[in-house]
Amino acid sequence: MKIREIRDFTAVQLAEKIKQREIRVSEAVWAVLDQIEQVEKEVNSYVTLDAESALQQAEQVQQRIDGGELTGPLAGVPAAVKDNICIAGMAATCSSKMLENFVPIYTAEAVLKLQEAGAVILGKTNMDEFAMGSTTETSAFGATKNPWNLNHVPGGSSGGSCAAVAAEECFYALGSDTGGSIRQPSAFCGVTGLKPTYGTVSRYGLIAYGSSLDQIGPVAKDVSDCAAILETIASYDKKDSTSLKRKETDFTAALKTDITGMKIGIPRDYLGEGLDDSVRKAVLEAAKVLEDQGAVVEEFDLGLVKYAIPAYYVIACAEASSNLARFDGVKYGHRAKAYEGLHQMYKKSRSEGFGPEVKRRIMLGSFVLSSGYYDAYYLKALGTKALIKEAFDQAFASYDVILGPAAPSTAPELGKSLGDPLKMYLGDIYTVSLNLAGLPGITLPCGMDSKGLPIGLQLIGDCFQEKKIIQAAYAYEQTRERNRSPLAENGKTTEEETEDRKTADKKIADGEALTGKKQEERP
């Protein structure tokens, strides 16, 4: 089987082929390593890539599959992990100079769950520094490019994970979502991303940005993959004080096309000023498709939407200023080389280690938590957060699912967002409310704009109602063909060298795979 054909499979489809002995795990790993070798210099999806370890994992996983130990829907599938999620022995930089040499001694619970299920971890993906940004341009290791058009951003902060999936440099990836950081880049890159209910996936091993908002979730090629991944990583973890004990986590059971009678609401607030016409048209056409399948679709007034952005950034920045206080150059992380006294060491280390966007948010967070402003800003934001949750509670008393856009526009051009931070913040208007309310949401492709860039549809559920949004998303997805990005479609595959299994196996056995980006090779 040609490696381009292997890359065309979804994660669940690939695992089934491996289980049926039609593809070996090493072949699947080689297929993505070959693609990485061809396109990574253009895309810059990875911060760290360890091909040698991936090939070793492949052999170990293959033995467990052959022995009947691994039978799940993800066994043997190569995956990537966002670089703010810890893996023992592999650098976790948060794409920041502050942590450029930090190597954790423990592995995040979500990654452990994947490894137990037979995942092969390829490496760590690029991101906005400390997850602060919406474009993956604030990374200390260079911007990631959108595989649909290299002149455009992939979104953020999980832009590396989403671009890697879209460019077929992995079959799926983990991201983190603080204010839309899985859903917005998934929409920009034409892939599927799912943010679970807060507390469903353990945050142990996730380097914190906003602790009351952060949540790990999957990025994949389709809804079935996301459901299978979430089912694998969702669990109660006593190491995480916010982790929840959920009775039902069989999310793949929701992969049904019958949505007859499902009530879907579209907030009028989401279709107003600031939304591109192409996005509005695609979202409403998607709603019509769901209506034709038997759903009851209505528009309604959600309210409080205009307060979501200010409330979110006050709370997120306040928590960021507290969480990032630990990076002081004392125990780990970047330390300035020249300084006089402890105070100057703190000041110089943090000034050198953090980028402009991180500094901006730390200062904003410190300001709203300072004496005299705490009541005026932070407490008021917390009150607004509670009101937003009440507004969603009222909406879900009438509707099973809320439908809307994932972002006001398609992916902007590189360099067009960082110069206007306020405009970049307003781009999160359709996603931040879910984090404030702890709700689950999924985005999936629903069309293309005139430039050939993907448009994302967002489906929102009530707390613990992932199954409803998965069912609605799956029903819609079955009416469309999955499109491949130009890089995935046209990327060179050197088929003359890797066309059959014998040649691929020989190259692997001879150790001729690329070694990839190692810690010391980063810019």
Coordinates of C-alpha atoms in Angstrom, one line a residue:
M1 CA 0.0 0.0 0.0
K2 CA 1.4 3.4 -1.0
I3 CA 2.1 5.7 1.9
R4 CA -0.1 8.4 0.5
E5 CA -3.0 5.9 0.8
I6 CA -2.1 5.2 4.4
R7 CA -2.2 8.9 5.2
D8 CA -5.6 9.2 3.8
F9 CA -7.1 7.0 6.5
T10 CA -8.6 8.5 9.6
A11 CA -7.2 7.4 13.0
V12 CA -10.0 4.9 13.6
Q13 CA -9.8 3.5 10.0
L14 CA -6.0 3.1 10.3
A15 CA -6.3 1.3 13.6
E16 CA -8.7 -1.1 12.0
K17 CA -6.3 -1.8 9.1
I18 CA -3.5 -2.4 11.6
K19 CA -5.7 -4.8 13.6
Q20 CA -6.6 -6.7 10.4
R21 CA -2.8 -7.0 9.6
E22 CA -3.2 -5.0 6.4
I23 CA -0.7 -2.3 7.7
R24 CA 2.0 -2.5 10.2
V25 CA 2.4 0.2 12.9
S26 CA 5.9 1.0 11.6
E27 CA 4.5 1.6 8.1
A28 CA 2.0 4.1 9.5
V29 CA 4.7 5.9 11.4
W30 CA 6.9 5.9 8.3
A31 CA 4.1 7.4 6.2
V32 CA 3.8 10.5 8.5
L33 CA 7.6 10.8 9.0
D34 CA 7.9 10.9 5.2
Q35 CA 5.3 13.6 5.0
I36 CA 6.9 15.6 7.8
E37 CA 10.2 15.4 5.9
Q38 CA 8.5 16.9 2.8
V39 CA 6.4 19.7 4.3
E40 CA 7.6 20.5 7.9
K41 CA 10.0 23.2 6.8
E42 CA 7.1 25.1 5.2
V43 CA 4.5 24.4 7.9
N44 CA 6.6 24.5 11.1
S45 CA 4.0 22.4 13.0
Y46 CA 6.4 20.7 15.4
V47 CA 8.7 22.1 18.1
T48 CA 10.1 18.7 19.0
L49 CA 10.0 15.6 16.8
D50 CA 11.6 12.3 17.8
A51 CA 11.4 9.9 14.9
E52 CA 13.8 7.4 16.6
S53 CA 11.5 7.1 19.6
A54 CA 8.4 6.9 17.5
L55 CA 9.8 3.9 15.5
Q56 CA 10.8 2.2 18.7
Q57 CA 7.3 2.7 20.1
A58 CA 5.9 1.3 16.8
E59 CA 7.7 -2.0 17.3
Q60 CA 6.6 -2.3 21.0
V61 CA 2.9 -1.4 20.1
Q62 CA 3.0 -3.9 17.2
Q63 CA 4.0 -6.7 19.6
R64 CA 1.2 -5.8 22.0
I65 CA -1.3 -5.8 19.1
D66 CA 0.0 -9.1 17.8
G67 CA -0.3 -10.5 21.3
G68 CA -4.0 -9.5 21.6
E69 CA -3.2 -7.0 24.4
L70 CA -4.3 -3.9 22.4
T71 CA -7.7 -4.0 20.6
G72 CA -8.9 -0.5 20.9
P73 CA -9.8 2.0 18.2
L74 CA -6.5 3.9 18.4
A75 CA -4.0 1.2 18.8
G76 CA -0.9 1.8 16.6
V77 CA -2.0 5.2 15.4
P78 CA 0.7 8.0 15.3
A79 CA -0.2 11.1 17.2
A80 CA 1.2 14.5 18.3
V81 CA 0.8 16.5 21.5
K82 CA 0.7 20.2 22.1
D83 CA 3.9 21.5 23.7
N84 CA 2.2 22.7 26.9
I85 CA 1.3 19.0 27.8
C86 CA 4.1 17.2 29.6
I87 CA 5.7 14.0 28.5
A88 CA 8.5 12.5 30.6
G89 CA 11.9 12.9 29.0
M90 CA 10.6 15.2 26.1
A91 CA 11.0 19.0 26.2
A92 CA 7.9 21.0 27.1
T93 CA 8.6 24.5 26.1
C94 CA 5.2 26.1 25.8
S95 CA 6.9 27.6 22.7
S96 CA 8.6 30.1 25.0
K97 CA 12.2 31.0 25.6
M98 CA 11.3 30.8 29.3
L99 CA 11.0 27.0 29.1
E100 CA 13.2 26.2 26.1
N101 CA 15.3 23.7 28.0
F102 CA 12.6 22.4 30.4
V103 CA 12.3 18.6 30.3
P104 CA 9.5 17.1 32.5
I105 CA 10.1 14.0 34.7
Y106 CA 6.4 13.0 34.5
T107 CA 3.7 12.5 31.8
A108 CA 0.3 14.2 31.6
E109 CA -2.6 11.9 32.5
A110 CA -4.2 12.4 29.1
V111 CA -1.0 11.3 27.3
L112 CA -0.7 8.3 29.6
K113 CA -4.3 7.3 28.6
L114 CA -3.3 7.5 24.9
Q115 CA -0.1 5.5 25.5
E116 CA -2.1 2.8 27.4
A117 CA -4.4 2.6 24.3
G118 CA -1.4 2.0 22.0
A119 CA -0.8 5.5 20.6
V120 CA 2.6 6.2 19.1
I121 CA 3.7 9.8 20.1
L122 CA 5.7 11.5 17.4
G123 CA 6.6 14.7 19.2
K124 CA 5.3 18.1 20.5
T125 CA 3.5 20.7 18.3
N126 CA 4.1 24.4 18.0
M127 CA 1.7 26.9 19.8
D128 CA 1.3 30.5 20.8
E129 CA 3.6 31.2 23.7
F130 CA 2.1 29.8 26.9
A131 CA -1.2 29.4 24.8
M132 CA -1.6 33.2 24.7
G133 CA -2.7 34.1 21.2
S134 CA -5.1 33.3 18.4
T135 CA -2.7 32.7 15.5
T136 CA 0.4 30.6 16.6
E137 CA 2.5 33.6 15.6
T138 CA 3.7 34.4 19.2
S139 CA 5.8 31.2 19.4
A140 CA 9.5 31.7 20.2
F141 CA 10.2 29.1 17.6
G142 CA 8.6 30.8 14.6
A143 CA 5.1 31.0 13.3
T144 CA 3.2 27.9 12.1
K145 CA 1.6 28.2 8.6
N146 CA -1.8 27.2 7.4
P147 CA -1.6 24.1 5.2
W148 CA -4.4 25.4 3.1
N149 CA -2.5 28.6 2.3
L150 CA 1.0 29.2 3.6
N151 CA 0.4 32.9 3.6
H152 CA -2.3 32.6 6.3
V153 CA -2.2 31.7 10.0
P154 CA -3.5 28.3 11.3
G155 CA -5.2 30.0 14.2
G156 CA -4.2 29.4 17.8
S157 CA -3.1 28.7 20.3
S158 CA -3.2 25.0 19.2
G159 CA -2.2 26.0 15.7
G160 CA 0.6 23.5 15.5
S161 CA -1.7 20.5 16.4
C162 CA -4.3 21.6 13.9
A163 CA -1.8 22.3 11.1
A164 CA -0.1 19.0 11.7
V165 CA -3.4 17.1 11.3
A166 CA -4.4 19.2 8.2
A167 CA -1.0 18.6 6.6
E168 CA -1.2 14.9 7.5
E169 CA 1.9 15.1 9.6
C170 CA 0.1 13.0 12.2
F171 CA -3.3 11.3 12.3
Y172 CA -4.6 13.2 15.3
A173 CA -3.3 15.5 18.0
L174 CA -4.0 16.8 21.5
G175 CA -4.6 20.5 22.1
S176 CA -5.7 22.6 24.9
D177 CA -8.6 25.1 24.9
T178 CA -8.7 28.1 27.2
G179 CA -10.9 30.4 25.1
G180 CA -11.3 28.5 21.8
S181 CA -7.7 27.3 21.3
I182 CA -8.8 24.0 19.9
R183 CA -12.0 25.0 18.1
Q184 CA -10.8 28.2 16.3
P185 CA -7.6 26.7 14.8
S186 CA -9.5 23.6 13.8
A187 CA -12.0 25.8 11.9
F188 CA -9.1 27.7 10.2
C189 CA -7.3 24.4 9.2
G190 CA -10.4 22.5 8.0
V191 CA -10.1 19.8 10.7
T192 CA -12.4 18.7 13.6
G193 CA -11.7 19.8 17.2
L194 CA -13.6 19.1 20.4
K195 CA -13.5 20.9 23.7
P196 CA -15.0 18.7 26.4
T197 CA -17.0 19.8 29.5
Y198 CA -14.6 21.3 32.0
G199 CA -13.2 18.6 34.3
T200 CA -13.8 15.7 31.9
V201 CA -10.1 15.3 30.9
S202 CA -7.5 15.6 33.6
R203 CA -5.4 18.8 33.6
Y204 CA -2.6 17.0 35.4
G205 CA 0.5 17.6 33.3
L206 CA -1.0 20.6 31.4
I207 CA 1.1 23.7 32.0
A208 CA -1.5 26.2 33.2
Y209 CA -2.6 29.4 31.6
G210 CA -6.1 30.0 33.1
S211 CA -6.8 27.2 35.5
S212 CA -10.5 27.7 35.7
L213 CA -10.8 27.7 31.9
D214 CA -8.1 25.3 30.5
Q215 CA -9.2 21.9 29.1
I216 CA -7.4 19.3 27.0
G217 CA -9.2 17.9 24.0
P218 CA -8.7 16.2 20.6
V219 CA -8.0 17.5 17.1
A220 CA -8.6 15.0 14.3
K221 CA -9.7 14.4 10.7
D222 CA -13.4 13.7 11.6
V223 CA -16.0 13.4 14.3
S224 CA -15.6 9.7 14.7
D225 CA -11.9 10.1 15.6
C226 CA -12.6 12.9 18.1
A227 CA -15.2 10.7 19.8
A228 CA -12.8 7.8 20.0
I229 CA -10.0 10.0 21.3
L230 CA -12.2 11.7 23.9
E231 CA -13.5 8.3 25.1
T232 CA -9.9 7.3 25.6
I233 CA -8.6 10.3 27.5
A234 CA -11.7 11.1 29.6
S235 CA -11.3 9.8 33.2
Y236 CA -11.4 10.9 36.8
D237 CA -7.9 11.7 38.1
K238 CA -7.3 12.3 41.8
K239 CA -4.2 14.3 40.9
D240 CA -6.4 17.0 39.5
S241 CA -8.7 18.7 42.0
T242 CA -11.1 19.8 39.2
S243 CA -11.4 16.4 37.7
L244 CA -14.9 15.0 37.5
K245 CA -16.3 11.4 38.0
R246 CA -18.5 10.8 35.0
K247 CA -20.6 7.7 34.7
E248 CA -21.0 7.8 30.9
T249 CA -18.0 8.4 28.7
D250 CA -18.9 6.1 25.8
F251 CA -18.9 8.9 23.3
T252 CA -18.6 6.7 20.3
A253 CA -22.1 5.5 21.0
A254 CA -23.3 8.9 19.8
L255 CA -22.1 8.3 16.3
K256 CA -25.6 8.1 14.8
T257 CA -27.2 9.9 11.9
D258 CA -30.8 10.0 13.2
I259 CA -31.4 13.5 14.6
T260 CA -35.1 13.6 14.1
G261 CA -36.7 15.9 16.6
M262 CA -33.4 17.3 17.9
K263 CA -33.9 21.0 18.8
I264 CA -31.1 23.3 17.6
G265 CA -30.9 27.0 18.4
I266 CA -29.0 29.6 16.5
P267 CA -28.3 32.8 18.6
R268 CA -29.2 35.9 16.6
D269 CA -26.3 37.6 18.4
Y270 CA -23.9 35.3 16.5
L271 CA -25.1 36.3 13.1
G272 CA -24.9 40.1 13.4
E273 CA -22.3 42.7 12.8
G274 CA -18.7 41.6 12.4
L275 CA -19.5 38.2 10.8
D276 CA -18.2 37.7 7.3
D277 CA -20.9 37.1 4.7
S278 CA -19.2 33.9 3.5
V279 CA -19.1 32.5 7.1
R280 CA -22.7 33.4 7.7
K281 CA -23.9 31.8 4.5
A282 CA -22.0 28.6 5.2
V283 CA -23.3 28.3 8.8
L284 CA -26.9 28.9 7.8
E285 CA -26.6 26.3 5.0
A286 CA -25.3 23.8 7.5
A287 CA -28.3 24.6 9.7
K288 CA -30.5 23.9 6.7
V289 CA -28.8 20.5 6.2
L290 CA -29.5 19.5 9.8
E291 CA -33.1 20.7 9.4
D292 CA -33.6 18.6 6.3
Q293 CA -32.4 15.6 8.4
G294 CA -35.2 16.1 10.9
A295 CA -33.8 18.6 13.4
V296 CA -36.0 21.5 14.6
V297 CA -33.9 24.7 13.9
E298 CA -34.8 28.1 15.4
E299 CA -33.2 31.4 16.0
F300 CA -33.3 32.9 19.5
D301 CA -31.7 35.7 21.6
L302 CA -28.9 34.5 23.8
G303 CA -27.9 37.8 25.2
L304 CA -24.7 38.8 27.1
V305 CA -22.5 37.9 24.1
K306 CA -20.9 41.3 24.0
Y307 CA -19.7 40.9 27.6
A308 CA -18.0 37.6 27.0
I309 CA -14.8 39.0 25.6
P310 CA -14.0 41.5 28.4
A311 CA -15.1 39.1 31.1
Y312 CA -12.9 36.3 29.6
Y313 CA -9.8 38.4 29.2
V314 CA -10.0 39.9 32.7
I315 CA -10.3 36.4 34.3
A316 CA -7.8 34.6 32.0
C317 CA -5.2 37.3 32.4
A318 CA -5.7 37.4 36.2
E319 CA -5.1 33.7 36.4
A320 CA -2.2 33.9 34.0
S321 CA -0.4 36.5 36.1
S322 CA -0.7 34.1 39.0
N323 CA 0.2 30.9 37.2
L324 CA 3.2 32.4 35.5
A325 CA 4.6 33.9 38.6
R326 CA 6.4 30.6 39.2
F327 CA 8.7 31.2 36.2
D328 CA 11.2 33.4 38.0
G329 CA 14.6 31.9 37.0
V330 CA 15.2 30.2 40.3
K331 CA 14.4 26.5 40.1
Y332 CA 13.9 25.9 36.4
G333 CA 13.4 27.8 33.2
H334 CA 15.3 30.7 31.7
R335 CA 17.7 32.6 33.9
A336 CA 19.5 35.8 32.8
K337 CA 23.3 35.4 32.5
A338 CA 24.2 38.8 34.0
Y339 CA 22.4 40.4 37.0
E340 CA 23.1 41.9 40.4
G341 CA 21.0 40.7 43.3
L342 CA 17.9 38.6 43.5
H343 CA 15.4 41.3 42.4
Q344 CA 17.3 42.1 39.3
M345 CA 17.6 38.3 38.5
Y346 CA 13.8 38.0 38.6
K347 CA 13.3 41.1 36.5
K348 CA 15.9 40.3 33.8
S349 CA 15.0 36.6 33.6
R350 CA 11.3 37.3 33.1
S351 CA 12.0 40.2 30.7
E352 CA 14.2 38.0 28.5
G353 CA 12.1 34.8 28.9
F354 CA 8.6 36.1 28.1
G355 CA 7.5 37.5 24.7
P356 CA 5.4 40.7 24.2
E357 CA 2.0 39.0 24.2
V358 CA 2.7 37.1 27.4
K359 CA 4.0 40.3 29.1
R360 CA 0.9 42.2 28.0
R361 CA -1.4 39.6 29.6
I362 CA 0.6 39.3 32.8
M363 CA 0.5 43.1 33.2
L364 CA -3.2 43.2 32.5
G365 CA -3.8 40.4 35.0
S366 CA -1.6 42.0 37.7
F367 CA -3.5 45.3 37.2
V368 CA -7.0 43.8 37.6
L369 CA -5.9 41.9 40.7
S370 CA -4.2 44.9 42.3
S371 CA -5.6 46.8 45.3
G372 CA -8.3 49.3 44.3
Y373 CA -9.1 47.5 41.0
Y374 CA -9.9 43.9 42.2
D375 CA -13.5 44.8 43.0
A376 CA -14.0 47.0 40.0
Y377 CA -12.7 44.5 37.4
Y378 CA -12.0 41.0 38.6
L379 CA -15.0 40.5 40.8
K380 CA -17.3 42.1 38.2
A381 CA -15.9 39.7 35.6
L382 CA -16.7 36.8 37.9
G383 CA -20.2 38.0 38.3
T384 CA -20.5 38.4 34.5
K385 CA -19.2 34.8 34.1
A386 CA -22.1 33.6 36.3
L387 CA -24.6 35.5 34.3
I388 CA -23.3 34.0 31.1
K389 CA -23.7 30.5 32.5
E390 CA -27.3 31.4 33.5
A391 CA -28.0 32.6 30.0
F392 CA -26.8 29.3 28.6
D393 CA -28.8 27.3 31.2
Q394 CA -31.9 29.1 30.0
A395 CA -31.1 28.4 26.4
F396 CA -30.5 24.7 27.0
A397 CA -33.9 24.5 28.7
S398 CA -35.3 24.9 25.2
Y399 CA -32.6 23.5 22.9
D400 CA -30.5 20.4 22.7
V401 CA -27.7 22.0 20.8
I402 CA -26.7 25.6 20.0
L403 CA -25.3 26.2 16.5
G404 CA -23.1 29.0 15.3
P405 CA -19.8 30.0 13.6
A406 CA -16.4 29.2 15.2
A407 CA -14.8 32.5 14.2
P408 CA -16.0 35.8 12.6
S409 CA -13.9 35.1 9.5
T410 CA -11.6 32.6 7.9
A411 CA -7.9 32.5 8.7
P412 CA -6.3 36.0 8.4
E413 CA -3.0 36.5 6.6
L414 CA 0.3 36.2 8.6
G415 CA 1.3 39.4 10.3
K416 CA -2.1 41.0 10.1
S417 CA -3.3 40.2 13.7
L418 CA -0.4 40.9 16.1
G419 CA -0.3 44.6 15.3
D420 CA -3.8 45.0 16.6
P421 CA -4.2 42.9 19.8
L422 CA -7.8 44.1 20.4
K423 CA -8.9 42.9 17.0
M424 CA -7.2 39.6 17.7
Y425 CA -9.1 39.3 21.0
L426 CA -12.4 40.1 19.4
G427 CA -11.8 37.1 17.0
D428 CA -12.6 34.9 20.0
I429 CA -16.1 36.2 20.4
Y430 CA -17.8 32.9 19.5
T431 CA -15.6 30.6 21.5
V432 CA -14.8 32.2 24.9
S433 CA -18.3 31.9 26.4
L434 CA -18.0 28.1 26.5
N435 CA -14.9 28.2 28.6
L436 CA -16.5 30.7 31.0
A437 CA -19.5 28.4 31.4
G438 CA -17.5 25.1 31.3
L439 CA -19.5 23.9 28.3
P440 CA -18.5 21.4 25.6
G441 CA -18.2 22.4 21.9
I442 CA -17.1 21.0 18.6
T443 CA -16.0 22.6 15.4
L444 CA -16.0 20.9 12.0
P445 CA -15.6 22.1 8.3
C446 CA -18.8 23.4 6.7
G447 CA -17.5 25.1 3.6
M448 CA -14.9 27.3 1.9
D449 CA -14.6 31.0 1.3
S450 CA -13.7 32.6 -2.1
K451 CA -9.9 32.3 -1.2
G452 CA -10.2 28.5 -0.7
L453 CA -9.9 28.7 3.0
P454 CA -12.0 26.5 5.3
I455 CA -15.0 27.7 7.2
G456 CA -15.8 26.1 10.6
L457 CA -19.2 25.3 12.1
Q458 CA -19.5 25.2 15.9
L459 CA -21.9 23.1 17.8
I460 CA -22.3 23.8 21.6
G461 CA -23.9 21.5 24.2
D462 CA -24.9 21.8 27.8
C463 CA -22.6 20.5 30.5
F464 CA -22.0 16.7 30.1
Q465 CA -23.9 16.6 26.8
E466 CA -21.0 15.8 24.5
K467 CA -23.0 13.0 23.0
K468 CA -25.6 15.4 21.6
I469 CA -23.1 17.6 19.9
I470 CA -21.2 14.6 18.6
Q471 CA -24.4 13.2 17.2
A472 CA -25.4 16.4 15.5
A473 CA -21.8 16.9 14.1
Y474 CA -21.7 13.3 12.9
A475 CA -25.1 13.6 11.2
Y476 CA -23.9 16.7 9.4
E477 CA -20.5 15.3 8.5
Q478 CA -22.1 12.3 6.7
T479 CA -23.6 14.7 4.1
R480 CA -20.1 16.0 3.1
E481 CA -16.9 14.7 1.7
R482 CA -13.8 15.2 3.7
N483 CA -11.4 17.5 1.9
R484 CA -7.6 17.3 2.1
S485 CA -5.5 20.4 2.3
P486 CA -3.3 21.2 -0.7
L487 CA -0.2 20.2 1.3
A488 CA -1.7 16.8 2.2
E489 CA -3.0 16.3 -1.3
N490 CA 0.1 17.4 -3.2
G491 CA 2.9 16.7 -0.7
K492 CA 5.6 14.6 -2.2
T493 CA 5.6 11.0 -1.1
T494 CA 8.7 9.5 -2.7
E495 CA 6.5 6.6 -3.6
E496 CA 9.3 4.9 -5.6
E497 CA 11.2 4.4 -2.4
T498 CA 8.3 3.4 -0.1
E499 CA 5.7 1.9 -2.3
D500 CA 5.7 -1.5 -0.8
R501 CA 6.1 -2.8 2.7
K502 CA 9.4 -4.6 2.1
T503 CA 11.1 -1.4 1.1
A504 CA 9.6 0.6 4.0
D505 CA 10.5 -2.1 6.5
K506 CA 14.1 -2.3 5.2
K507 CA 14.6 1.5 5.6
I508 CA 13.2 1.3 9.1
A509 CA 15.4 -1.7 10.0
D510 CA 18.4 0.1 8.6
G511 CA 17.7 3.2 10.7
E512 CA 17.3 5.5 7.7
A513 CA 14.4 7.5 9.1
L514 CA 14.9 11.1 9.7
T515 CA 15.7 12.0 13.3
G516 CA 13.7 15.2 13.3
K517 CA 13.7 18.3 15.4
K518 CA 15.5 17.7 18.6
Q519 CA 15.8 20.1 21.5
E520 CA 19.3 21.3 20.5
E521 CA 18.3 21.9 16.9
R522 CA 15.5 24.4 17.6
P523 CA 16.1 28.0 16.4

